[in-house]
Tab-separated table of C-alpha atoms and ligand atoms in Angstrom:
chain	number	residue	atom	x	y	z
A	236	MET	CA	-0.217	0.256	-0.054
A	237	SER	CA	1.582	3.441	-0.615
A	238	ALA	CA	2.088	5.257	2.523
A	239	SER	CA	1.351	9.230	0.660
A	240	GLY	CA	-2.005	10.886	0.310
A	241	LEU	CA	-4.654	10.494	3.129
A	242	VAL	CA	-6.300	7.336	4.420
A	243	ALA	CA	-10.122	8.001	5.750
A	244	LEU	CA	-10.607	6.211	8.509
A	245	VAL	CA	-14.618	5.420	8.307
A	246	CYS	CA	-17.411	3.729	10.103
A	247	CYS	CA	-21.047	3.630	8.453
A	248	ASP	CA	-23.587	5.351	10.020
A	249	LEU	CA	-27.141	4.360	11.462
A	250	GLY	CA	-28.113	5.769	8.473
A	251	ALA	CA	-25.566	4.087	6.425
A	252	ILE	CA	-23.491	7.716	5.675
A	253	VAL	CA	-19.868	6.647	5.415
A	254	ARG	CA	-18.725	9.386	7.820
A	255	GLY	CA	-14.688	9.867	9.592
A	256	ARG	CA	-11.639	11.390	9.387
A	257	SER	CA	-8.431	11.461	7.507
A	258	LEU	CA	-4.613	10.811	8.168
A	259	PRO	CA	-1.941	11.402	6.317
A	260	ALA	CA	-1.118	7.539	4.654
A	261	SER	CA	2.237	7.405	6.529
A	262	GLU	CA	0.534	7.625	9.953
A	263	LEU	CA	-1.751	4.356	9.623
A	264	ALA	CA	0.431	2.183	11.040
A	265	ALA	CA	1.346	4.579	14.074
A	266	HIS	CA	-2.573	4.815	14.779
A	267	ALA	CA	-3.571	1.149	14.401
A	268	ASP	CA	-4.454	0.905	18.225
A	269	CYS	CA	-5.465	4.200	19.123
A	270	GLY	CA	-7.445	5.164	15.645
A	271	VAL	CA	-8.842	8.676	15.962
A	272	GLY	CA	-10.980	10.619	17.756
A	273	TRP	CA	-15.277	10.044	17.509
A	274	VAL	CA	-18.152	12.114	19.078
A	275	PRO	CA	-21.318	10.774	19.933
A	276	ALA	CA	-23.955	12.799	18.863
A	277	ASN	CA	-22.329	11.751	15.001
A	278	GLN	CA	-25.162	9.151	15.593
A	279	ALA	CA	-27.776	11.645	15.913
A	280	LEU	CA	-26.239	12.712	11.923
A	281	THR	CA	-29.038	12.051	10.010
A	282	PRO	CA	-28.454	10.993	6.288
A	283	ILE	CA	-30.706	14.388	5.615
A	284	GLY	CA	-27.710	16.610	6.662
A	285	THR	CA	-29.011	16.855	10.373
A	286	LEU	CA	-28.636	16.735	13.684
A	287	ALA	CA	-31.635	14.157	14.874
A	288	GLU	CA	-33.075	16.289	17.791
A	289	PRO	CA	-33.642	15.423	20.383
A	290	ASN	CA	-31.455	12.755	20.451
A	291	PRO	CA	-29.949	10.482	23.539
A	292	PHE	CA	-26.213	12.305	23.196
A	293	GLY	CA	-26.037	16.083	23.295
A	294	SER	CA	-22.787	17.646	23.425
A	295	THR	CA	-20.885	15.437	25.604
A	296	GLY	CA	-18.273	12.366	25.179
A	297	ASP	CA	-16.015	11.335	23.594
A	298	LEU	CA	-15.235	8.423	21.723
A	299	ARG	CA	-12.237	6.512	18.897
A	300	LEU	CA	-13.037	4.986	15.540
A	301	LEU	CA	-10.616	2.184	15.265
A	302	PRO	CA	-9.258	0.681	12.333
A	303	ASP	CA	-9.827	-3.145	11.091
A	304	LEU	CA	-6.625	-3.057	9.247
A	305	ASP	CA	-7.956	-6.065	7.558
A	306	THR	CA	-10.565	-3.674	5.545
A	307	HIS	CA	-7.611	-1.569	4.492
A	308	VAL	CA	-8.706	-0.822	0.611
A	309	ARG	CA	-7.037	1.315	-1.680
A	310	VAL	CA	-8.098	2.579	-5.404
A	311	ALA	CA	-5.220	4.376	-7.399
A	312	ALA	CA	-6.660	6.644	-9.662
A	313	PRO	CA	-4.954	7.423	-12.867
A	314	ASN	CA	-2.175	10.191	-13.585
A	315	ASP	CA	-1.547	10.870	-9.854
A	316	ALA	CA	-5.015	12.021	-9.278
A	317	SER	CA	-5.755	10.928	-5.163
A	318	ALA	CA	-6.567	7.846	-4.656
A	319	LEU	CA	-9.095	6.257	-2.998
A	320	GLU	CA	-7.756	5.089	0.465
A	321	LEU	CA	-10.191	4.066	3.469
A	322	VAL	CA	-9.854	1.852	6.208
A	323	LEU	CA	-13.367	0.548	8.124
A	324	CYS	CA	-13.399	0.719	11.805
A	325	ASP	CA	-15.077	-0.097	14.845
A	326	ILE	CA	-16.108	2.674	16.846
A	327	VAL	CA	-14.705	2.013	20.507
A	328	GLN	CA	-15.316	4.093	24.117
A	329	THR	CA	-11.629	5.853	24.720
A	330	ASP	CA	-10.860	2.222	27.216
A	331	GLY	CA	-11.207	0.379	23.923
A	332	GLN	CA	-14.305	-1.674	24.953
A	333	THR	CA	-16.881	-1.804	21.263
A	334	TRP	CA	-19.590	1.176	22.063
A	335	GLU	CA	-22.973	-0.364	22.025
A	336	CYS	CA	-24.036	2.012	19.196
A	337	CYS	CA	-21.231	0.711	16.528
A	338	PRO	CA	-23.297	-1.341	13.580
A	339	ARG	CA	-20.218	-2.888	13.106
A	340	GLY	CA	-20.164	-4.034	16.793
A	341	PHE	CA	-24.295	-5.377	16.225
A	342	LEU	CA	-23.499	-7.421	13.659
A	343	ARG	CA	-20.495	-8.955	15.191
A	344	ASP	CA	-22.555	-9.419	18.323
A	345	GLY	CA	-25.448	-11.384	16.248
A	346	LEU	CA	-22.803	-13.716	14.313
A	347	GLN	CA	-21.661	-14.372	18.312
A	348	GLN	CA	-24.904	-15.115	19.565
A	349	LEU	CA	-26.097	-17.327	16.282
A	350	ARG	CA	-22.324	-19.150	16.547
A	351	ALA	CA	-23.019	-19.710	20.913
A	352	GLN	CA	-26.257	-20.853	20.979
A	353	THR	CA	-26.171	-22.845	17.750
A	354	GLY	CA	-22.934	-24.145	16.448
A	355	LEU	CA	-23.532	-22.005	12.857
A	356	ARG	CA	-22.226	-19.376	10.745
A	357	VAL	CA	-23.159	-17.231	8.595
A	358	VAL	CA	-22.023	-16.618	4.824
A	359	ALA	CA	-23.398	-13.743	2.688
A	360	SER	CA	-23.674	-11.541	0.097
A	361	PHE	CA	-24.807	-8.708	-1.472
A	362	GLU	CA	-26.181	-7.817	-4.526
A	363	HIS	CA	-26.656	-4.005	-4.822
A	364	GLU	CA	-28.560	-2.260	-7.878
A	365	PHE	CA	-27.949	1.370	-8.757
A	366	GLN	CA	-28.312	3.924	-11.731
A	367	LEU	CA	-26.331	6.424	-13.221
A	368	LEU	CA	-27.864	9.694	-13.287
A	369	GLY	CA	-27.676	11.445	-16.328
A	370	ASP	CA	-29.928	12.486	-19.350
A	371	GLU	CA	-27.758	10.606	-21.998
A	372	PRO	CA	-30.921	8.608	-23.997
A	373	LEU	CA	-32.244	4.922	-22.777
A	374	ALA	CA	-30.172	1.838	-23.913
A	375	LEU	CA	-33.074	-1.107	-23.716
A	376	PRO	CA	-33.096	-3.288	-19.968
A	377	PHE	CA	-30.674	-5.997	-20.123
A	378	SER	CA	-28.937	-5.321	-23.561
A	379	LEU	CA	-25.552	-5.205	-24.581
A	380	GLU	CA	-26.364	-1.712	-25.679
A	381	ALA	CA	-26.459	-0.816	-22.781
A	382	GLN	CA	-23.525	-2.582	-21.228
A	383	ARG	CA	-21.278	-1.117	-24.044
A	384	ARG	CA	-22.581	2.382	-23.335
A	385	ALA	CA	-21.852	2.180	-19.711
A	386	GLU	CA	-17.997	1.859	-20.806
A	387	PRO	CA	-15.215	2.770	-19.654
A	388	PHE	CA	-17.035	2.731	-16.367
A	389	ALA	CA	-18.227	-0.566	-15.931
A	390	SER	CA	-14.991	-1.614	-16.745
A	391	GLN	CA	-13.114	0.295	-14.467
A	392	VAL	CA	-15.286	0.098	-11.451
A	393	MET	CA	-14.974	-3.668	-11.908
A	394	ALA	CA	-11.363	-3.636	-11.795
A	395	ALA	CA	-11.319	-1.046	-8.870
A	396	LEU	CA	-13.871	-3.674	-7.028
A	397	GLY	CA	-11.424	-6.296	-7.775
A	398	GLU	CA	-8.552	-3.941	-6.312
A	399	ALA	CA	-10.526	-3.146	-3.006
A	400	GLY	CA	-10.988	-6.569	-2.099
A	401	ALA	CA	-14.984	-6.869	-2.620
A	402	ALA	CA	-14.853	-9.852	-4.941
A	403	PRO	CA	-17.135	-8.660	-8.155
A	404	GLU	CA	-18.308	-11.315	-9.991
A	405	ARG	CA	-20.253	-9.485	-12.930
A	406	PHE	CA	-21.699	-6.066	-14.139
A	407	MET	CA	-25.042	-6.486	-15.207
A	408	PRO	CA	-27.220	-3.811	-16.781
A	409	GLU	CA	-30.814	-3.519	-15.160
A	410	TYR	CA	-34.694	-2.815	-15.851
A	411	ALA	CA	-34.662	1.074	-14.862
A	412	ALA	CA	-33.147	3.619	-17.159
A	413	HIS	CA	-29.722	3.511	-16.910
A	414	GLN	CA	-29.573	0.695	-14.079
A	415	PHE	CA	-26.956	-1.932	-13.183
A	416	GLU	CA	-26.152	-4.694	-10.829
A	417	ILE	CA	-23.014	-5.921	-9.250
A	418	PRO	CA	-23.107	-9.255	-7.293
A	419	VAL	CA	-20.134	-10.166	-5.212
A	420	ALA	CA	-18.726	-13.640	-4.168
A	421	PRO	CA	-19.841	-14.519	-0.775
A	422	ALA	CA	-17.832	-14.013	2.713
A	423	ASP	CA	-18.110	-15.005	6.347
A	424	GLY	CA	-20.919	-12.669	7.688
A	425	LEU	CA	-18.649	-9.617	8.636
A	426	ALA	CA	-16.512	-9.523	5.733
A	427	ALA	CA	-19.792	-9.349	3.445
A	428	ALA	CA	-20.571	-6.552	5.213
A	429	ASP	CA	-17.567	-4.036	5.018
A	430	ARG	CA	-17.904	-5.251	1.015
A	431	ALA	CA	-21.119	-3.777	0.906
A	432	VAL	CA	-20.106	-0.752	2.457
A	433	VAL	CA	-16.773	-0.319	0.386
A	434	LEU	CA	-18.714	-1.651	-2.590
A	435	ARG	CA	-21.082	1.469	-2.869
A	436	GLU	CA	-17.972	3.850	-1.775
A	437	VAL	CA	-15.899	2.284	-4.785
A	438	VAL	CA	-19.026	2.584	-7.293
A	439	ARG	CA	-20.011	6.602	-6.238
A	440	GLU	CA	-16.079	7.246	-6.691
A	441	ILE	CA	-15.433	5.349	-10.219
A	442	ALA	CA	-18.803	7.491	-11.432
A	443	ARG	CA	-16.861	10.631	-9.579
A	444	ARG	CA	-14.097	10.576	-11.716
A	445	ASN	CA	-16.184	9.856	-15.021
A	446	GLY	CA	-17.848	13.060	-13.988
A	447	ALA	CA	-21.068	10.864	-13.364
A	448	ARG	CA	-22.885	10.036	-10.332
A	449	ALA	CA	-24.378	6.881	-9.040
A	450	THR	CA	-27.258	6.228	-6.935
A	451	PHE	CA	-27.929	3.389	-4.776
A	452	THR	CA	-31.164	5.088	-3.670
A	453	PRO	CA	-34.011	2.944	-3.282
A	454	LEU	CA	-36.767	4.224	-5.778
A	455	LEU	CA	-35.615	7.020	-8.378
A	456	ASP	CA	-38.721	7.247	-9.692
A	457	PRO	CA	-41.639	5.842	-8.634
A	458	ALA	CA	-43.100	4.412	-11.880
A	459	GLN	CA	-40.229	2.426	-12.148
A	460	ALA	CA	-38.152	-0.225	-10.743
A	461	GLY	CA	-36.401	0.262	-7.541
A	462	ASN	CA	-32.360	-0.022	-6.548
A	463	GLY	CA	-32.551	-3.210	-4.458
A	464	VAL	CA	-29.990	-4.814	-1.955
A	465	HIS	CA	-30.935	-8.411	-1.977
A	466	ILE	CA	-28.864	-10.699	0.886
A	467	HIS	CA	-27.936	-14.209	0.311
A	468	LEU	CA	-26.731	-15.932	3.124
A	469	SER	CA	-26.389	-19.624	3.679
A	470	LEU	CA	-25.429	-21.020	7.190
A	471	LEU	CA	-22.339	-23.559	8.260
A	472	ASP	CA	-22.284	-25.978	10.500
A	473	ASP	CA	-19.426	-26.746	13.171
A	474	ASP	CA	-17.895	-29.044	10.261
A	475	GLY	CA	-18.319	-26.617	7.402
A	476	ARG	CA	-21.127	-28.498	6.098
A	477	ALA	CA	-24.193	-26.373	4.194
A	478	ALA	CA	-26.935	-26.525	6.850
A	479	LEU	CA	-29.582	-24.938	5.050
A	480	TYR	CA	-29.887	-28.237	2.714
A	481	ASP	CA	-31.562	-31.288	2.712
A	482	SER	CA	-32.053	-33.169	-0.061
A	483	SER	CA	-35.377	-34.981	1.266
A	484	ARG	CA	-37.247	-31.451	2.119
A	485	PRO	CA	-39.412	-29.197	0.008
A	486	ALA	CA	-36.892	-26.972	-1.773
A	487	CYS	CA	-34.173	-28.767	-0.467
A	488	LEU	CA	-34.064	-26.659	2.912
A	489	SER	CA	-33.639	-28.456	5.885
A	490	ASP	CA	-35.926	-28.634	8.827
A	491	LEU	CA	-33.371	-25.724	10.548
A	492	GLY	CA	-33.088	-23.957	7.199
A	493	ALA	CA	-37.117	-23.619	7.386
A	494	SER	CA	-37.045	-22.810	11.302
A	495	PHE	CA	-34.578	-19.494	10.170
A	496	ALA	CA	-36.691	-18.703	7.251
A	497	ALA	CA	-39.735	-18.610	9.665
A	498	GLY	CA	-37.663	-16.664	12.007
A	499	VAL	CA	-36.988	-13.556	9.639
A	500	LEU	CA	-40.739	-13.687	8.158
A	501	ALA	CA	-42.152	-13.556	11.963
A	502	HIS	CA	-40.005	-10.707	12.130
A	503	ALA	CA	-40.584	-9.274	8.492
A	504	ASP	CA	-42.131	-5.929	9.358
A	505	ALA	CA	-40.098	-5.244	12.189
A	506	LEU	CA	-37.052	-5.854	9.925
A	507	SER	CA	-38.489	-3.504	7.174
A	508	ALA	CA	-37.343	-0.545	9.524
A	509	ILE	CA	-34.217	-1.604	9.645
A	510	CYS	CA	-33.288	-3.020	6.814
A	511	ALA	CA	-35.451	-0.645	4.208
A	512	PRO	CA	-35.313	2.368	6.268
A	513	SER	CA	-36.066	5.177	4.123
A	514	PRO	CA	-39.694	6.954	3.434
A	515	ALA	CA	-38.553	6.471	-0.264
A	516	SER	CA	-38.362	2.442	0.999
A	517	ALA	CA	-41.708	1.290	1.709
A	518	GLN	CA	-42.611	2.124	-1.912
A	519	ARG	CA	-40.007	-0.105	-3.793
A	520	LEU	CA	-41.579	-2.907	-1.546
A	521	SER	CA	-45.201	-3.180	-2.909
A	522	PRO	CA	-45.807	-6.023	-5.518
A	523	HIS	CA	-44.703	-5.936	-9.254
A	524	HIS	CA	-41.828	-4.194	-8.534
A	525	TRP	CA	-39.869	-7.730	-8.569
A	526	SER	CA	-38.530	-6.763	-5.057
A	527	ALA	CA	-40.663	-8.258	-2.103
A	528	GLY	CA	-44.197	-7.724	-2.855
A	529	ALA	CA	-45.125	-10.981	-0.671
A	530	ALA	CA	-43.903	-11.364	2.852
A	531	CYS	CA	-43.407	-14.760	2.329
A	532	LEU	CA	-40.696	-17.876	1.029
A	533	GLY	CA	-40.767	-18.222	-2.633
A	534	LEU	CA	-38.773	-20.901	-4.762
A	535	ARG	CA	-37.071	-18.754	-7.360
A	536	ASN	CA	-39.403	-16.273	-7.098
A	537	ARG	CA	-38.540	-12.959	-7.528
A	538	GLU	CA	-42.018	-11.566	-6.102
A	539	ALA	CA	-41.308	-13.602	-2.573
A	540	LEU	CA	-39.017	-11.694	0.500
A	541	LEU	CA	-37.244	-14.499	0.897
A	542	ARG	CA	-36.242	-16.227	-2.386
A	543	ILE	CA	-34.422	-19.806	-3.164
A	544	PRO	CA	-32.294	-19.489	-6.237
A	545	PRO	CA	-32.269	-22.158	-8.186
A	546	LEU	CA	-29.991	-25.158	-7.262
A	547	VAL	CA	-27.692	-25.423	-11.167
A	548	VAL	CA	-26.620	-28.649	-11.676
A	549	SER	CA	-23.495	-27.361	-13.974
A	550	LEU	CA	-22.376	-25.935	-10.738
A	551	GLY	CA	-21.782	-28.817	-8.862
A	552	GLU	CA	-22.441	-29.671	-5.418
A	553	PRO	CA	-26.030	-28.165	-4.553
A	554	GLY	CA	-25.393	-28.029	-0.555
A	555	PRO	CA	-23.270	-25.171	-1.191
A	556	GLN	CA	-25.237	-23.482	-3.567
A	557	LEU	CA	-28.469	-23.486	-1.479
A	558	ARG	CA	-29.111	-20.028	0.121
A	559	LEU	CA	-31.959	-17.655	1.365
A	560	GLU	CA	-32.113	-14.388	-0.477
A	561	TYR	CA	-33.474	-11.438	1.416
A	562	ARG	CA	-35.083	-9.356	-1.303
A	563	GLY	CA	-36.211	-6.360	1.037
A	564	ALA	CA	-32.988	-4.783	1.647
A	565	ASP	CA	-31.790	-1.128	-0.067
A	566	ALA	CA	-28.868	1.507	0.378
A	567	ALA	CA	-30.463	3.314	3.128
A	568	ALA	CA	-29.936	0.541	5.359
A	569	ASN	CA	-26.518	0.181	6.796
A	570	PRO	CA	-25.605	-3.118	5.981
A	571	TYR	CA	-24.701	-4.279	9.515
A	572	LEU	CA	-27.051	-3.240	11.181
A	573	ALA	CA	-29.278	-5.313	8.076
A	574	LEU	CA	-27.636	-8.525	8.332
A	575	GLY	CA	-27.321	-8.463	12.186
A	576	ALA	CA	-31.366	-7.752	12.723
A	577	ILE	CA	-31.864	-10.680	9.823
A	578	VAL	CA	-29.594	-12.846	11.857
A	579	ARG	CA	-31.101	-12.642	15.027
A	580	ALA	CA	-34.990	-12.925	13.463
A	581	GLY	CA	-33.126	-16.211	12.192
A	582	LEU	CA	-31.928	-17.401	15.273
A	583	ASP	CA	-35.452	-16.654	17.144
A	584	GLY	CA	-37.224	-19.241	14.757
A	585	LEU	CA	-34.211	-21.235	15.727
A	586	ARG	CA	-34.905	-21.194	18.722
A	587	ARG	CA	-38.726	-21.506	19.169
A	588	GLU	CA	-38.315	-24.385	16.246
A	589	LEU	CA	-40.749	-22.376	13.937
A	590	PRO	CA	-42.719	-24.573	11.513
A	591	PRO	CA	-41.619	-24.659	7.796
A	592	PRO	CA	-43.759	-21.743	6.121
A	593	PRO	CA	-45.539	-22.281	2.995
A	594	ILE	CA	-43.266	-21.608	-0.183
A	595	LEU	CA	-44.947	-19.403	-3.097
A	596	GLU	CA	-43.837	-21.060	-6.220
A	597	ASP	CA	-45.946	-18.738	-8.185
A	598	ASP	CA	-46.678	-15.414	-9.589
A	599	PRO	CA	-48.518	-13.694	-6.747
A	600	ALA	CA	-50.747	-11.479	-9.199
A	601	LEU	CA	-52.321	-15.224	-9.922
A	602	LEU	CA	-53.126	-16.318	-6.596
A	603	ASP	CA	-56.876	-16.531	-5.622
A	604	LYS	CA	-57.635	-14.001	-2.299
A	605	ALA	CA	-56.763	-16.758	0.301
A	606	ALA	CA	-53.770	-17.575	-1.154
A	607	ALA	CA	-52.618	-14.119	-1.283
A	608	ALA	CA	-53.532	-13.892	2.703
A	609	ARG	CA	-51.506	-16.715	3.526
A	610	HIS	CA	-48.479	-15.884	1.228
A	611	ARG	CA	-49.121	-12.286	2.501
A	612	VAL	CA	-49.312	-10.065	-0.861
A	613	GLY	CA	-48.620	-6.885	-0.402
A	614	GLY	CA	-48.034	-7.598	3.240
A	615	LEU	CA	-45.392	-5.347	4.383
A	616	PRO	CA	-45.821	-2.201	5.498
A	617	PRO	CA	-46.903	0.640	3.629
A	618	SER	CA	-44.627	3.649	5.463
A	619	LEU	CA	-41.340	3.806	7.580
A	620	GLN	CA	-43.324	4.850	9.763
A	621	ASP	CA	-45.661	1.587	9.866
A	622	ALA	CA	-42.236	0.034	10.136
A	623	LEU	CA	-41.061	1.724	13.082
A	624	ASP	CA	-43.997	1.111	14.317
A	625	ALA	CA	-43.861	-2.598	13.902
A	626	LEU	CA	-40.705	-2.711	15.238
A	627	ALA	CA	-42.011	-0.826	18.130
A	628	ARG	CA	-44.360	-3.539	18.890
A	629	ASP	CA	-42.424	-6.779	18.279
A	630	GLU	CA	-40.773	-7.463	21.642
A	631	ASN	CA	-38.081	-9.748	20.473
A	632	ALA	CA	-37.012	-7.482	17.927
A	633	ARG	CA	-37.106	-4.597	19.656
A	634	ALA	CA	-34.620	-5.871	22.122
A	635	TRP	CA	-31.976	-6.636	19.555
A	636	MET	CA	-30.360	-3.030	19.820
A	637	THR	CA	-29.464	-2.018	22.706
A	638	PRO	CA	-32.133	0.998	24.424
A	639	LEU	CA	-29.677	3.692	23.264
A	640	MET	CA	-28.868	2.384	19.848
A	641	TYR	CA	-33.131	1.695	19.708
A	642	GLU	CA	-33.045	5.432	20.752
A	643	ALA	CA	-30.728	6.732	18.183
A	644	TYR	CA	-31.823	4.903	15.696
A	645	VAL	CA	-35.315	6.081	16.015
A	646	SER	CA	-34.572	9.378	16.608
A	647	VAL	CA	-32.603	9.669	13.154
A	648	LYS	CA	-35.826	7.616	11.280
A	649	ARG	CA	-37.817	10.150	12.955
A	650	ALA	CA	-36.251	13.111	11.584
A	651	GLU	CA	-36.514	11.991	7.909
A	652	ILE	CA	-39.716	11.255	8.671
A	653	ALA	CA	-40.496	14.513	9.270
A	654	ALA	CA	-38.768	16.241	6.325
A	655	ALA	CA	-40.314	14.104	4.008
A	656	ALA	CA	-43.603	14.889	5.586
A	657	ASP	CA	-44.894	17.131	2.964
A	658	GLU	CA	-43.468	16.078	0.064
A	659	GLU	CA	-45.004	13.902	-2.955
A	660	LEU	CA	-43.216	10.877	-3.176
A	661	HIS	CA	-41.413	11.839	-6.142
A	662	GLU	CA	-39.755	14.741	-4.549
A	663	THR	CA	-38.739	12.467	-1.745
A	664	CYS	CA	-37.433	10.055	-4.567
A	665	GLY	CA	-35.238	12.803	-5.538
A	666	ARG	CA	-33.900	13.937	-2.588
A	667	TYR	CA	-32.549	10.819	-1.399
A	668	ALA	CA	-31.633	10.128	-5.082
A	669	GLY	CA	-28.636	12.844	-3.859
A	670	ILE	CA	-28.083	10.963	-0.576
A	671	TYR	CA	-27.408	7.406	-1.813
B	72	LIG	N1	-34.744	-3.954	-8.629
B	72	LIG	C1	-35.479	-5.159	-8.143
B	72	LIG	C2	-35.571	-4.243	-6.822
B	72	LIG	O1	-35.800	-3.760	-6.656
B	72	LIG	C3	-34.685	-6.808	-8.045
B	72	LIG	C4	-34.743	-6.888	-9.626
B	72	LIG	C5	-34.132	-8.709	-9.499
B	72	LIG	O2	-32.942	-8.381	-9.502
B	72	LIG	O3	-34.801	-9.532	-9.455
B	72	LIG	O4	-35.160	-5.147	-5.724
B	73	MG	MG1	-31.334	-7.176	-10.326
């Protein structure tokens, strides 16, 4: 790694904004154990640029951003331009203990709870969609033309993501205007969420270098498809075996996997407050957006909140392929909070040994009334406020965060809801395009 230029020590905050402080890169090694200063009230900063009021922190207190050097990223820039260099940090107290409002700590705790109570380990990947803002004429969805027009951005972004260790797998044009998708390889839970944070920043950086802006906003245009963040996850047992797979069960989903899925579905409404947490998010989750129009488990079904993707014979062993895809998240969600919450919801399903949920195999648009109700078509909360109310009502989910983190989180979300209260949806969508 080069030691010239600046390296940013950053965290991803409750509103999924990456914030931090920079050092001369030559100073990084000297700050590996002490990091840089940070302020509790920073976790009450909203994505709309204000400080949430009231918030539980006020003007007092001091913290540190402690770099995890395993996450050191450097994406060189051509012609001696400034490299993007950053290290993801834990937020710790001055005595070195993880601060209770650290999102990375929230995920690490959730993964440890799962491990301690079941022996299971999470392998995950975050699949992002985004749009390039601009007035260029539209190319057709999924077309080679759309892909070629995205050059040199497309090749540069894939190279930069590789350089950043984000393990990109594909670059593909998507359905909405100037929309693209980049799936990445799976990694252990914490590393997967780290990759999600890095991916967003690298995509924005390479767009900037091309004089463009990439937006991950959940819904750019209410009349179009939105930008999802689909979270794929599988579980490994103590011996490293794929614990979701059982060829003798429906959809090859093991009893353990079915209970985990049932836990996620049991907390689906509360999860929306954490995974789809902007005032523009809920509309993306309504039916016919190919996102999560039915709050159910679906086999190869892109309208289901939890999808079981196909097992492909030519890809080899089916066990490691079997995963659950949570389709209800977007980039307004902090990846650590989203995965940490999904894991806790699944763990609750395992603890309660919940029975297998019904599996939706049809297009929900074709279901009769009773079947639509059974599969909760259009079932997710219709607004962020409804999602927050669901989180408040769901006692188990309400306790996932410490009271302090919960209070801070709700104050940030309330500020966003208030700012959007008098806007039409398209105005809110336009504003969030500039944020994410
Ligand atoms: N754009 C859809 C979403 O908002 C996802 C489309 C797909 O990749 O299946 O989640
Ligand atoms: Mg897609």
